[in-house]
Short mmCIF file of the C-alpha atoms (twelve columns), coordinates in Angstrom:
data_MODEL
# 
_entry.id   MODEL 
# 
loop_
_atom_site.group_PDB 
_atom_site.id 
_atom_site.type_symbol 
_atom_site.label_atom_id 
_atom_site.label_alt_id 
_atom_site.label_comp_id 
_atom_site.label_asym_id 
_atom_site.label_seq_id 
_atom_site.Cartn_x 
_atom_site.Cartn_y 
_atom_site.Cartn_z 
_atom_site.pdbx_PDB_model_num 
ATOM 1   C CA . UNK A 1   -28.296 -4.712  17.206  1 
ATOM 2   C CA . UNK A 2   -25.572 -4.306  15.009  1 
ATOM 3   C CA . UNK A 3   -23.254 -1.642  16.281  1 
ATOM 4   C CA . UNK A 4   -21.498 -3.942  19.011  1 
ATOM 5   C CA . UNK A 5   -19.335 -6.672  16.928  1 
ATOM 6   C CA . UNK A 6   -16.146 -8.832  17.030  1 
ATOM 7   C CA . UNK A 7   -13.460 -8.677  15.080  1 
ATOM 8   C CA . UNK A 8   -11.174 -11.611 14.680  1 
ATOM 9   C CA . UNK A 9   -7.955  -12.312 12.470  1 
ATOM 10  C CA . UNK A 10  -6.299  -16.065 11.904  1 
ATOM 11  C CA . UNK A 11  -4.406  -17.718 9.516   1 
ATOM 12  C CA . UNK A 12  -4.487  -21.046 8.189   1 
ATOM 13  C CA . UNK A 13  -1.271  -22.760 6.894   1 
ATOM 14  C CA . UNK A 14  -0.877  -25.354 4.561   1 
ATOM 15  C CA . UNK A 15  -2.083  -27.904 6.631   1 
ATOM 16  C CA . UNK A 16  -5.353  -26.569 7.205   1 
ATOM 17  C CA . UNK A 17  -4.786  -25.138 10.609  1 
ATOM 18  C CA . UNK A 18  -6.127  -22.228 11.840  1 
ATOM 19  C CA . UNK A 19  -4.331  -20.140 14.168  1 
ATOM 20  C CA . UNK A 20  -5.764  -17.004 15.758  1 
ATOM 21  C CA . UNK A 21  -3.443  -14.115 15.372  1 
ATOM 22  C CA . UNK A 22  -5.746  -11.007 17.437  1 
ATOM 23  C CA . UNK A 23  -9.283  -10.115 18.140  1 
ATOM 24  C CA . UNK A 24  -10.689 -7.270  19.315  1 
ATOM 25  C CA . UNK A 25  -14.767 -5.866  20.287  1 
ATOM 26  C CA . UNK A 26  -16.156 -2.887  19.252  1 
ATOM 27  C CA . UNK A 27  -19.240 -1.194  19.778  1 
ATOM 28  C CA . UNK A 28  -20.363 1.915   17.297  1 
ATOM 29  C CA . UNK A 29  -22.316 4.547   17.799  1 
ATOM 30  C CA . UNK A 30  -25.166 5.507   15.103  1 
ATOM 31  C CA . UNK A 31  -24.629 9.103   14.772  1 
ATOM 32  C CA . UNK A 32  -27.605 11.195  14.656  1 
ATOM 33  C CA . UNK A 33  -29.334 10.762  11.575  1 
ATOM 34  C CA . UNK A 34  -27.554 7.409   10.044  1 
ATOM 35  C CA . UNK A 35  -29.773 5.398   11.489  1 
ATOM 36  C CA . UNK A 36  -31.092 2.577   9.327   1 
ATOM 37  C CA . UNK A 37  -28.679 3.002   7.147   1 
ATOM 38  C CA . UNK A 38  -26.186 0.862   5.696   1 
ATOM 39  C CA . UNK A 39  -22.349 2.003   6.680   1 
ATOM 40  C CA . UNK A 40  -19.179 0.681   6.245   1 
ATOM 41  C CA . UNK A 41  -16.160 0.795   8.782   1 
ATOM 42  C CA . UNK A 42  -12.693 0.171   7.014   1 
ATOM 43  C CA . UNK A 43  -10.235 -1.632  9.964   1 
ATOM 44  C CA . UNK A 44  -6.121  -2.215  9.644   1 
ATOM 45  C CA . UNK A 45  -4.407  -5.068  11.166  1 
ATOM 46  C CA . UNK A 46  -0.382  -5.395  10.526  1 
ATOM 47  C CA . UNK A 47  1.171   -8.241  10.662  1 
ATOM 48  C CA . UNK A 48  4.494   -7.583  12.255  1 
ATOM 49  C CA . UNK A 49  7.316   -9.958  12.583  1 
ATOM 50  C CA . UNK A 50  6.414   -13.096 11.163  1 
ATOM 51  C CA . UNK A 51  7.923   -15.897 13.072  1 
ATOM 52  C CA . UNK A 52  9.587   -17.800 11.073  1 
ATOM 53  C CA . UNK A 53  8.704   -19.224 6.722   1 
ATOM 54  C CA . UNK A 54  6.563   -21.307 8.571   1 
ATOM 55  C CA . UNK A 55  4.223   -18.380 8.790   1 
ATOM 56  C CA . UNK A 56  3.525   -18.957 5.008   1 
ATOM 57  C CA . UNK A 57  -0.611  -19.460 4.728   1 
ATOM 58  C CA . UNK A 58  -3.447  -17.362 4.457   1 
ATOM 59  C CA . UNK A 59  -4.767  -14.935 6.337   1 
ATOM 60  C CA . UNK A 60  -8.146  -14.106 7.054   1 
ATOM 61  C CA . UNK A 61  -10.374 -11.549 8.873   1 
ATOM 62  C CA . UNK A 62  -13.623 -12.381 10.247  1 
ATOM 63  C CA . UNK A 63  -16.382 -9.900  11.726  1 
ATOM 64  C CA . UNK A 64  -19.296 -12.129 13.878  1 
ATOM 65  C CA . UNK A 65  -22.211 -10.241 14.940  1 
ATOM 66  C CA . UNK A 66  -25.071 -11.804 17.424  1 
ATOM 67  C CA . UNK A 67  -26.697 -14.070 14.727  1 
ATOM 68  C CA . UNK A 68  -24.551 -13.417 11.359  1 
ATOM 69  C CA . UNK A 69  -20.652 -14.262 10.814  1 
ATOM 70  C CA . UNK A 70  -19.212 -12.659 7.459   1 
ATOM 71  C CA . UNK A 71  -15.199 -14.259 6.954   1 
ATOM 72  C CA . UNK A 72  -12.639 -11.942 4.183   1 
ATOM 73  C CA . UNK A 73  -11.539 -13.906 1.001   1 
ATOM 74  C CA . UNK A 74  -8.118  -13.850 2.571   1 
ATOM 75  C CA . UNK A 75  -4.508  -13.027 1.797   1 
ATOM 76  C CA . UNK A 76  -2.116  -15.745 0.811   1 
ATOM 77  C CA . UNK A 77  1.438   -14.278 2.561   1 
ATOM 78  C CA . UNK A 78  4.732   -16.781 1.423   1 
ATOM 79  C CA . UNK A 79  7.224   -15.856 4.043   1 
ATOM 80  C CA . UNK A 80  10.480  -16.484 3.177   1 
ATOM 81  C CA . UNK A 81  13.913  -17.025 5.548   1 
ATOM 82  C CA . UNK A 82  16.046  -14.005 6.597   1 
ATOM 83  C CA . UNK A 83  18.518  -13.217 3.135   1 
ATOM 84  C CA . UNK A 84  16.642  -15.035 0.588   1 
ATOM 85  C CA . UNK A 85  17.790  -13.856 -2.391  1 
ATOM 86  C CA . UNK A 86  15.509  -14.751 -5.653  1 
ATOM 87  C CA . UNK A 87  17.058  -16.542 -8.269  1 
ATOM 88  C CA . UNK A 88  17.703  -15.455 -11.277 1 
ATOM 89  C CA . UNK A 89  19.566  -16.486 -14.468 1 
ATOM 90  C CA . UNK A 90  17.834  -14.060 -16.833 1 
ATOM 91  C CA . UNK A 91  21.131  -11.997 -17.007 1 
ATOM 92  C CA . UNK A 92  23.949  -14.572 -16.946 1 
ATOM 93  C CA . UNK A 93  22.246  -16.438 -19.730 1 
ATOM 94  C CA . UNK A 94  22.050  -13.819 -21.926 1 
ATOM 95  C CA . UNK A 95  25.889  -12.319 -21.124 1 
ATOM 96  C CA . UNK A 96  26.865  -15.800 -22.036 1 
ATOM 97  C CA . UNK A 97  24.901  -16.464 -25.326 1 
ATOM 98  C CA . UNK A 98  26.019  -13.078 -26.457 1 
ATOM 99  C CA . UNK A 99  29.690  -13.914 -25.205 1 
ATOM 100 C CA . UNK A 100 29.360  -17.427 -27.611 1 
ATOM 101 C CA . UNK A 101 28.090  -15.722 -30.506 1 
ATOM 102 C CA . UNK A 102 30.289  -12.816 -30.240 1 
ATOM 103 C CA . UNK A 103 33.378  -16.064 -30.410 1 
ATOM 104 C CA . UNK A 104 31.850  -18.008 -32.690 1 
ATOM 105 C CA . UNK A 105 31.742  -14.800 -34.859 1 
ATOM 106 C CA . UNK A 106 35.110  -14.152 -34.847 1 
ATOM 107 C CA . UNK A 107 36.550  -17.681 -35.249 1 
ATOM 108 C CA . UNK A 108 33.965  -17.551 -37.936 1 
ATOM 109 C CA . UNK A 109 35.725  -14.488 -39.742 1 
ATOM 110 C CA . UNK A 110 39.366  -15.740 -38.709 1 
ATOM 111 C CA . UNK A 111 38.869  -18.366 -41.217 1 
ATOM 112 C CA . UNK A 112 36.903  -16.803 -43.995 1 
ATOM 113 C CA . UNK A 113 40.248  -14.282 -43.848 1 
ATOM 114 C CA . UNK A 114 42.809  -16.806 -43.572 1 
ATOM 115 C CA . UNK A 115 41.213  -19.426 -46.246 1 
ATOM 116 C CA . UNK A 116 41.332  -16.565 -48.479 1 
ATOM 117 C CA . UNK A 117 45.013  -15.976 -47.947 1 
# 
């Protein structure tokens, strides 16, 4: 009863729409002596070329058997444009805080030296 099985993969975006993405059928055989026993089957699926950043959402798998259907938690994937580049200011802001103290020090000197000339 429970060796033939579909397998299904969608995603649903941030509208709520699902889109299928691939399914596929399978049908396992029990091998001698595993019978009525429970077993677990680990199956891939890559993603390849997402379209476009509207491909952001989350994905799901989904495995329906005759009379039960059992659906993945999902996998949110943000897809992001060709050349994104994260920004950052972590660095500059520090280079220039240290740059400002490092002139404000000086000036600061400069004129405990010259008010003591």
């Amino acid at each position: 009863k429970y060796t033939k099985f579909s397998i299904f993969y969608y995603w649903i975006n941030s509208l709520g729409q699902k889109t299928f993405i691939y399914s596929r059928s399978e049908n396992i055989a029990i091998p001698s002596g595993k019978e009525n026993k429970t077993a677990t089957i680990s199956y891939d699926h890559r993603i390849m070329q997402l379209e476009n950043t509207s491909s952001t959402g989350t994905y799901y798998c989904e495995v329906k058997w005759n009379d039960i259907q059992k659906m993945g938690k999902g996998v949110f994937v943000l897809a992001r444009g060709t050349g994104y580049i994260e920004t950052s200011y972590g660095w500059e802001i520090l280079v220039a805080l240290t740059v400002i103290l490092a002139a404000l020090s000086i000036t600061a000197t400069a004129l405990l030296l010259w008010k003591r000339k």
